[in-house]
Amino acid sequence: MQAKREKIVILTGAGISAESGLGTFRDEGGLWAQHAIEDVATPEGFARNPRLVHDFYNARRIQAAEAKANKAHQALAQLQEHFPGEVVIVTQNVDSLHEKGGARNVIHMHGVLEGALCATCDHRWPAPDEMEPETTCPHSSAPSARPDIVWFGEIPYAMEEIEAHLSEASLFVAIGTSAQVYPAAGFVEAARSFGAETLEINLEPSDLANRFHSHRFGPATETVPEWVAALLT
Ligand code: NAD
């Protein structure tokens, strides 16, 4: 009988992009710290002040476009290429640094800065560098373009696909996430319930650290390449 192929499911958060110069959620003085979440990351905030929300994501889009993948993103791409089983990357990040680092088929559960979404007809298209309340949808012509970002109170993308991967995972790894945003924070419990081993890689223990079987603490550009090298040798 053929042995079952191993499957590693990796969840990444803002911490993996921190050393590429993109601030995390809780960085002091960072873009996020200057705005209330309710104002820039909820549908209600967008309805109240679409210009503020567009300005916020325009700034983040420009910053992310200039950022380069770091050694942690590159190591995960190497793992995808050389691991004899399957490696699925699910990210909460809205930057495209996994792809810039060479990763394939990345699941962006919170959307992408590079995308625009029509609030009227759900059409998606590549976002222009700068969006504004007057930006029209190329399909419906309605002036209702919004960033293709999943805001608080909205349902993340690809949840069924992610749950199917978690149910087949032999190893679940969370990298650079504070484990405070659900449903992603619930993935470790789901993976465990399906029998997966679990590993947390983070700068410091997250609030859910005790739910992981093992840990590697330190900057992602060091810990992730070390873990990948250990796995591939
Ligand atoms: P978070 O900011 O809540 O937590 C970041 C985590 O990364 C923390 O636990 C921190 O200890 C850790 N960390 C910081 N620097 C690190 C490093 N160099 N190496 C390893 N770990 C490091 O981020 P989150 O858990 O991803 O949740 C925040 C939400 O904000 C997400 O939904 C995400 O969509 C969004 N966000 C995205 C980006 C991005 O796309 N780059 C940036 C900020 C926020």
XYZ file of C-alpha atoms and ligand atoms in Angstrom, residues 12-19 22-27 32 60 92-95 110 113 152 175-181 201-204 206 218-221 223, ligand 1:
84
model
C 1.443 33.344 7.748
C 0.743 36.756 9.277
C 2.146 40.257 9.249
C 5.287 39.148 11.156
C 6.738 37.361 8.111
C 6.718 40.633 6.151
C 7.981 42.822 9.016
C 11.633 42.478 8.008
C 5.968 46.390 6.111
C 4.625 47.257 9.548
C 2.621 44.717 11.505
C -0.780 45.420 12.947
C 0.529 46.399 16.338
C 3.748 48.220 15.418
C -2.063 50.857 11.430
C -0.153 50.618 1.818
C -3.539 36.699 6.201
C -1.247 39.203 4.517
C -2.532 41.438 1.775
C 0.942 42.036 0.316
C -7.882 38.426 3.600
C -3.785 45.116 -2.027
C -13.488 43.009 9.997
C 4.398 31.991 11.224
C 4.418 35.630 12.370
C 0.830 35.871 13.498
C -0.417 37.144 16.844
C -3.323 34.659 16.763
C -5.814 37.367 17.668
C -7.801 37.566 14.442
C 7.249 30.250 14.565
C 7.096 33.784 15.894
C 9.202 36.566 17.357
C 7.786 35.727 20.774
C 1.613 34.390 20.861
C 13.125 34.733 16.833
C 13.036 36.894 13.692
C 11.377 35.108 10.762
C 14.361 35.689 8.431
C 13.883 30.978 12.184
P -0.272 41.052 13.978
O 0.315 42.379 13.701
O -1.438 40.961 14.867
O 0.861 40.133 14.632
C 2.146 40.065 14.081
C 2.897 38.949 14.788
O 4.158 38.824 14.160
C 3.140 39.207 16.279
O 2.844 38.031 17.016
C 4.634 39.526 16.344
O 5.240 39.034 17.539
C 5.162 38.765 15.147
N 6.367 39.346 14.547
C 6.709 40.659 14.435
N 7.899 40.786 13.816
C 8.309 39.519 13.520
C 9.458 38.986 12.899
N 10.435 39.777 12.420
N 9.568 37.646 12.774
C 8.579 36.824 13.242
N 7.469 37.269 13.849
C 7.325 38.600 13.975
O -0.561 40.381 12.573
P -1.546 39.221 12.124
O -1.603 38.157 13.168
O -1.169 38.883 10.726
O -3.014 39.877 12.099
C -3.196 41.197 11.665
C -4.150 41.435 10.498
O -3.686 42.612 9.834
C -4.187 40.382 9.440
O -5.507 40.107 9.210
C -3.572 40.993 8.178
O -4.449 40.891 7.077
C -3.432 42.446 8.459
N -2.061 42.989 8.161
C -1.401 42.599 7.013
C -0.124 43.097 6.733
C 0.583 42.668 5.451
O -0.079 42.279 4.492
N 1.929 42.715 5.379
C 0.481 43.982 7.613
C -0.230 44.370 8.782
C -1.500 43.853 9.035
